[in-house]
Short mmCIF file of C-alpha atoms in Angstrom, two decimals:
data_model
loop_
_atom_site.label_atom_id
_atom_site.label_comp_id
_atom_site.label_asym_id
_atom_site.label_seq_id
_atom_site.Cartn_x
_atom_site.Cartn_y
_atom_site.Cartn_z
CA GLN A 14 7.88 28.43 17.69
CA ALA A 15 6.28 24.88 17.43
CA THR A 16 3.47 26.25 14.47
CA ILE A 17 6.25 27.11 12.73
CA ALA A 18 8.26 24.42 13.32
CA ARG A 19 5.44 22.05 11.66
CA GLN A 20 5.05 24.87 8.85
CA LEU A 21 8.33 23.30 8.34
CA GLU A 22 8.27 20.29 8.74
CA GLN A 23 5.17 20.24 5.66
CA ARG A 24 6.57 22.67 3.70
CA TYR A 25 10.06 20.61 3.29
CA LEU A 26 7.63 17.27 3.23
CA TRP A 27 5.91 18.84 0.03
CA ILE A 28 8.92 19.57 -1.80
CA LEU A 29 9.92 16.31 -1.35
CA LEU A 30 7.01 14.65 -1.94
CA ALA A 31 7.66 16.58 -5.82
CA PHE A 32 10.49 15.12 -6.08
CA ALA A 33 9.44 12.10 -5.89
CA ALA A 34 6.82 12.06 -8.46
CA ALA A 35 9.32 14.59 -11.09
CA ILE A 36 12.23 11.76 -10.76
CA ARG A 37 9.16 9.31 -11.08
CA LEU A 38 7.11 11.54 -14.04
CA TYR A 39 9.93 11.79 -16.16
CA ASP A 40 10.97 9.79 -19.12
CA LEU A 41 8.32 7.43 -17.61
CA GLY A 42 6.67 7.34 -21.49
CA GLY A 43 9.91 6.39 -22.63
CA LYS A 44 10.51 2.77 -22.61
CA GLN A 45 9.09 -0.04 -24.54
CA LEU A 46 6.41 -1.76 -22.48
CA TRP A 47 8.27 -6.17 -21.48
CA VAL A 48 5.90 -8.13 -21.92
CA ASP A 49 4.42 -8.95 -18.83
CA GLU A 50 3.10 -5.13 -18.69
CA ILE A 51 1.80 -6.07 -21.89
CA MET A 52 0.14 -8.96 -20.87
CA GLN A 53 -1.77 -6.44 -17.66
CA ALA A 54 -2.49 -3.62 -20.59
CA THR A 55 -3.91 -7.05 -22.43
CA ALA A 56 -6.19 -7.22 -19.32
CA SER A 57 -7.18 -4.79 -18.61
CA SER A 58 -8.13 -2.35 -22.31
CA PRO A 59 -11.06 -0.17 -21.96
CA ARG A 60 -12.36 -1.79 -24.89
CA LEU A 61 -13.03 -3.77 -21.74
CA SER A 62 -16.24 -4.53 -19.91
CA LEU A 63 -15.54 -4.14 -16.03
CA ALA A 64 -16.44 -7.07 -15.49
CA GLY A 65 -14.97 -8.21 -19.30
CA VAL A 66 -11.74 -6.99 -16.68
CA LEU A 67 -11.78 -8.90 -13.96
CA ARG A 68 -11.90 -12.38 -15.98
CA ALA A 69 -9.57 -10.99 -17.39
CA VAL A 70 -7.33 -11.82 -14.49
CA THR A 71 -8.33 -14.67 -13.34
CA GLY A 72 -6.34 -16.42 -16.57
CA HIS A 73 -3.33 -14.10 -15.11
CA VAL A 74 -1.46 -17.54 -13.00
CA GLY A 75 -1.73 -15.17 -8.30
CA ALA A 76 -3.22 -12.36 -10.02
CA THR A 77 -5.28 -10.35 -7.82
CA PRO A 78 -8.18 -7.04 -9.85
CA LEU A 79 -7.78 -4.06 -8.30
CA ASP A 80 -4.29 -2.88 -10.09
CA TYR A 81 -6.04 -3.61 -13.51
CA VAL A 82 -9.52 -2.24 -12.28
CA VAL A 83 -7.32 1.27 -11.84
CA GLN A 84 -5.59 0.81 -14.89
CA HIS A 85 -8.70 -0.20 -17.54
CA TYR A 86 -10.39 3.25 -16.18
CA VAL A 87 -6.79 5.21 -16.49
CA THR A 88 -6.17 4.25 -20.03
CA GLY A 89 -9.80 4.78 -20.66
CA LEU A 90 -9.28 8.45 -20.03
CA LEU A 91 -5.37 8.73 -21.38
CA GLY A 92 -5.03 5.89 -23.17
CA GLN A 93 -2.87 3.14 -23.22
CA THR A 94 -0.55 4.83 -24.45
CA GLU A 95 3.19 3.16 -22.11
CA PHE A 96 2.56 7.00 -19.50
CA ALA A 97 -0.93 6.36 -19.10
CA LEU A 98 -0.15 2.73 -18.79
CA ARG A 99 2.62 3.77 -15.95
CA LEU A 100 0.73 6.62 -14.40
CA HIS A 101 -0.46 4.56 -11.76
CA ALA A 102 2.04 3.06 -9.55
CA ALA A 103 4.18 6.12 -10.72
CA ALA A 104 0.97 7.77 -8.27
CA PHE A 105 1.09 5.76 -6.07
CA GLY A 106 5.14 5.28 -5.76
CA THR A 107 4.97 9.05 -4.66
CA VAL A 108 2.01 8.48 -2.37
CA THR A 109 3.89 5.68 -0.17
CA ILE A 110 6.81 8.30 0.73
CA ALA A 111 3.86 9.98 2.07
CA ALA A 112 2.66 7.51 3.54
CA LEU A 113 6.26 6.45 4.97
CA TYR A 114 7.11 9.76 6.77
CA TYR A 115 3.82 9.61 8.90
CA LEU A 116 4.84 6.53 9.52
CA PHE A 117 8.21 6.63 11.24
CA ARG A 118 6.66 10.10 12.55
CA MET A 119 4.32 7.19 15.01
CA LEU A 120 7.27 5.40 15.50
CA LEU A 121 10.20 8.05 15.51
CA ASP A 122 9.94 11.19 14.75
CA SER A 123 9.46 14.15 12.29
CA ARG A 124 13.27 14.71 11.59
CA ARG A 125 13.79 11.14 11.56
CA ALA A 126 10.81 10.38 9.33
CA LEU A 127 11.95 13.10 7.05
CA LEU A 128 14.91 11.86 5.88
CA SER A 129 13.49 8.14 5.49
CA ALA A 130 10.95 9.31 3.44
CA ALA A 131 13.96 10.60 1.58
CA LEU A 132 16.07 8.20 1.32
CA TYR A 133 13.06 6.31 0.28
CA ALA A 134 12.78 8.65 -2.97
CA VAL A 135 16.10 7.75 -4.12
CA TYR A 136 15.71 4.16 -3.44
CA PRO A 137 16.58 2.10 -7.28
CA LEU A 138 13.98 0.05 -6.88
CA HIS A 139 11.09 1.66 -5.92
CA HIS A 140 11.81 3.39 -8.38
CA HIS A 141 12.35 0.69 -10.93
CA TYR A 142 8.59 -0.11 -9.99
CA SER A 143 7.09 3.31 -9.73
CA GLN A 144 7.27 3.44 -13.78
CA GLU A 145 6.46 -0.09 -14.25
CA GLY A 146 2.01 -0.64 -15.84
CA ARG A 147 2.20 -3.78 -12.80
CA PRO A 148 1.33 -3.63 -9.55
CA TYR A 149 3.96 -3.67 -7.51
CA ALA A 150 4.08 0.03 -6.95
CA LEU A 151 -0.05 -1.04 -5.31
CA PHE A 152 1.39 -3.39 -3.14
CA VAL A 153 3.86 -1.28 -1.49
CA PHE A 154 1.26 1.58 -1.07
CA LEU A 155 -1.86 -0.69 0.75
CA THR A 156 1.42 -1.60 2.78
CA VAL A 157 2.61 0.97 3.79
CA LEU A 158 -1.01 1.80 4.87
CA SER A 159 -1.48 -1.25 6.52
CA TYR A 160 1.19 -0.33 8.81
CA LEU A 161 0.05 2.90 9.39
CA THR A 162 -3.71 2.02 10.32
CA PHE A 163 -2.13 -0.46 12.59
CA CYS A 164 -0.39 2.15 14.27
CA LYS A 165 -3.20 4.38 14.74
CA VAL A 166 -5.53 1.51 16.00
CA LEU A 167 -2.01 0.59 18.54
CA ALA A 168 -2.51 4.47 19.19
CA GLY A 169 -5.59 4.04 20.58
CA ARG A 170 -7.99 6.80 18.23
CA GLY A 171 -10.93 5.17 18.29
CA SER A 172 -13.61 2.84 16.02
CA GLY A 173 -12.79 5.22 12.96
CA SER A 174 -8.81 3.49 12.79
CA TRP A 175 -10.20 0.41 13.27
CA ILE A 176 -12.88 0.26 10.40
CA LEU A 177 -9.99 2.59 8.16
CA TYR A 178 -7.57 -0.89 9.10
CA GLY A 179 -9.97 -3.44 8.16
CA ALA A 180 -10.43 -1.35 4.84
CA THR A 181 -7.31 -0.55 3.90
CA ASN A 182 -6.73 -4.83 4.70
CA ALA A 183 -9.03 -5.86 2.22
CA LEU A 184 -7.54 -3.66 -0.26
CA LEU A 185 -4.59 -5.10 0.37
CA LEU A 186 -5.11 -8.13 -0.16
CA TYR A 187 -7.67 -7.60 -3.12
CA SER A 188 -4.10 -6.17 -4.93
CA GLN A 189 -1.53 -8.73 -4.04
CA TYR A 190 -1.93 -12.38 -2.77
CA PHE A 191 1.16 -11.81 -0.62
CA GLY A 192 -0.79 -8.96 1.53
CA MET A 193 -2.01 -12.08 3.70
CA PHE A 194 1.42 -12.23 5.38
CA VAL A 195 1.22 -8.39 6.10
CA LEU A 196 -1.64 -9.22 7.95
CA ALA A 197 -0.18 -12.15 9.60
CA SER A 198 2.64 -10.73 10.57
CA GLN A 199 0.65 -7.44 12.32
CA VAL A 200 -1.13 -10.69 14.54
CA VAL A 201 2.37 -11.51 15.31
CA ILE A 202 3.74 -7.80 16.39
CA SER A 203 -0.12 -7.98 18.36
CA LEU A 204 0.32 -10.97 20.51
CA ALA A 205 4.79 -9.94 20.77
CA MET A 206 3.77 -6.99 22.63
CA LEU A 207 0.59 -8.72 24.48
CA TRP A 208 2.95 -11.07 25.73
CA HIS A 209 5.62 -8.30 26.84
CA ARG A 210 3.20 -6.49 27.90
CA ALA A 211 4.83 -5.91 31.45
CA ARG A 212 7.89 -4.45 30.74
CA HIS A 213 7.58 -2.75 28.52
CA SER A 214 5.65 -0.17 26.00
CA LEU A 215 6.29 2.50 23.04
CA PRO A 216 5.00 5.13 24.55
CA TRP A 217 2.32 6.47 21.98
CA CYS A 218 1.01 2.88 22.18
CA ARG A 219 -1.89 1.57 24.40
CA LYS A 220 -0.82 -2.14 25.85
CA VAL A 221 -2.33 -4.27 24.19
CA ASP A 222 -4.94 -6.67 25.91
CA PHE A 223 -7.01 -9.35 25.37
CA ARG A 224 -9.49 -7.09 24.47
CA PHE A 225 -7.35 -5.95 21.25
CA LEU A 226 -6.57 -8.99 19.54
CA ALA A 227 -10.71 -9.77 20.16
CA ILE A 228 -11.55 -6.81 17.88
CA GLN A 229 -8.14 -7.11 15.88
CA ALA A 230 -8.97 -10.85 14.21
CA ALA A 231 -12.38 -9.35 13.60
CA THR A 232 -12.08 -6.43 12.06
CA LEU A 233 -8.61 -9.08 10.06
CA GLY A 234 -11.38 -11.02 9.36
CA ALA A 235 -13.54 -9.12 7.92
CA ALA A 236 -10.92 -7.32 5.33
CA VAL A 237 -10.59 -11.80 4.12
CA VAL A 238 -14.62 -11.98 4.32
CA LEU A 239 -14.78 -9.16 1.65
CA PHE A 240 -12.02 -10.42 -0.27
CA LEU A 241 -14.00 -14.12 -0.59
CA PRO A 242 -15.45 -13.43 -3.35
CA TRP A 243 -12.84 -12.77 -5.36
CA ILE A 244 -11.64 -16.43 -4.18
CA PHE A 245 -15.12 -17.46 -5.46
CA TYR A 246 -15.00 -15.89 -9.06
CA GLY A 247 -11.34 -16.79 -10.26
CA ILE A 248 -12.47 -20.63 -8.76
CA ARG A 249 -15.99 -20.67 -11.26
CA THR A 250 -14.25 -18.03 -13.81
CA VAL A 251 -10.69 -20.89 -14.54
CA GLN A 252 -12.80 -24.18 -13.75
#
């Protein structure tokens, strides 16, 4: 019976993801590009080389390169239509629903995870940014994925989870500078769990100790180090 319930749960998830994709793809190219989308489309043009795209990104205040690079390759395959310029955002918006489901499945249970994912699938603000050729959908996806991998290391899933945690956070930083706040929030959560470890703990979660904090600091430090080349490149290029 547990196997049947699991299969039914997966079927509901696939139906939900198909619905989320459909409403994000619907009329995706129907609206004209607005100013920021045009600026990004110009900087990520398939006529530019990868080095040219990176250099163009440094001319946009507060921009990081990951979404521009993804858009560069998507439009290189499909052309610079409104649909193609927004397609990657719709894709990231859809997979965010799956990531959110698995996150809440760890934190709560499968029923509430499906409900949470369903509500987020129709959340108007997320739907809006999933139809915009800007980095926001990618940033939200990597933020959710960062917390999912954080939960996996809290669950003690082994060294592979730590590697995935570090890689995800490096990509998060390359998607948006605000990723630093996500990293900081996870450190605060770990410190709070260390402080309260004698009083309570989540049933699936290992107790946070100083060894965990040291590994987390090293992993997040590695993510920041992987991001530093972009900082140095941006400073050198702007100068």
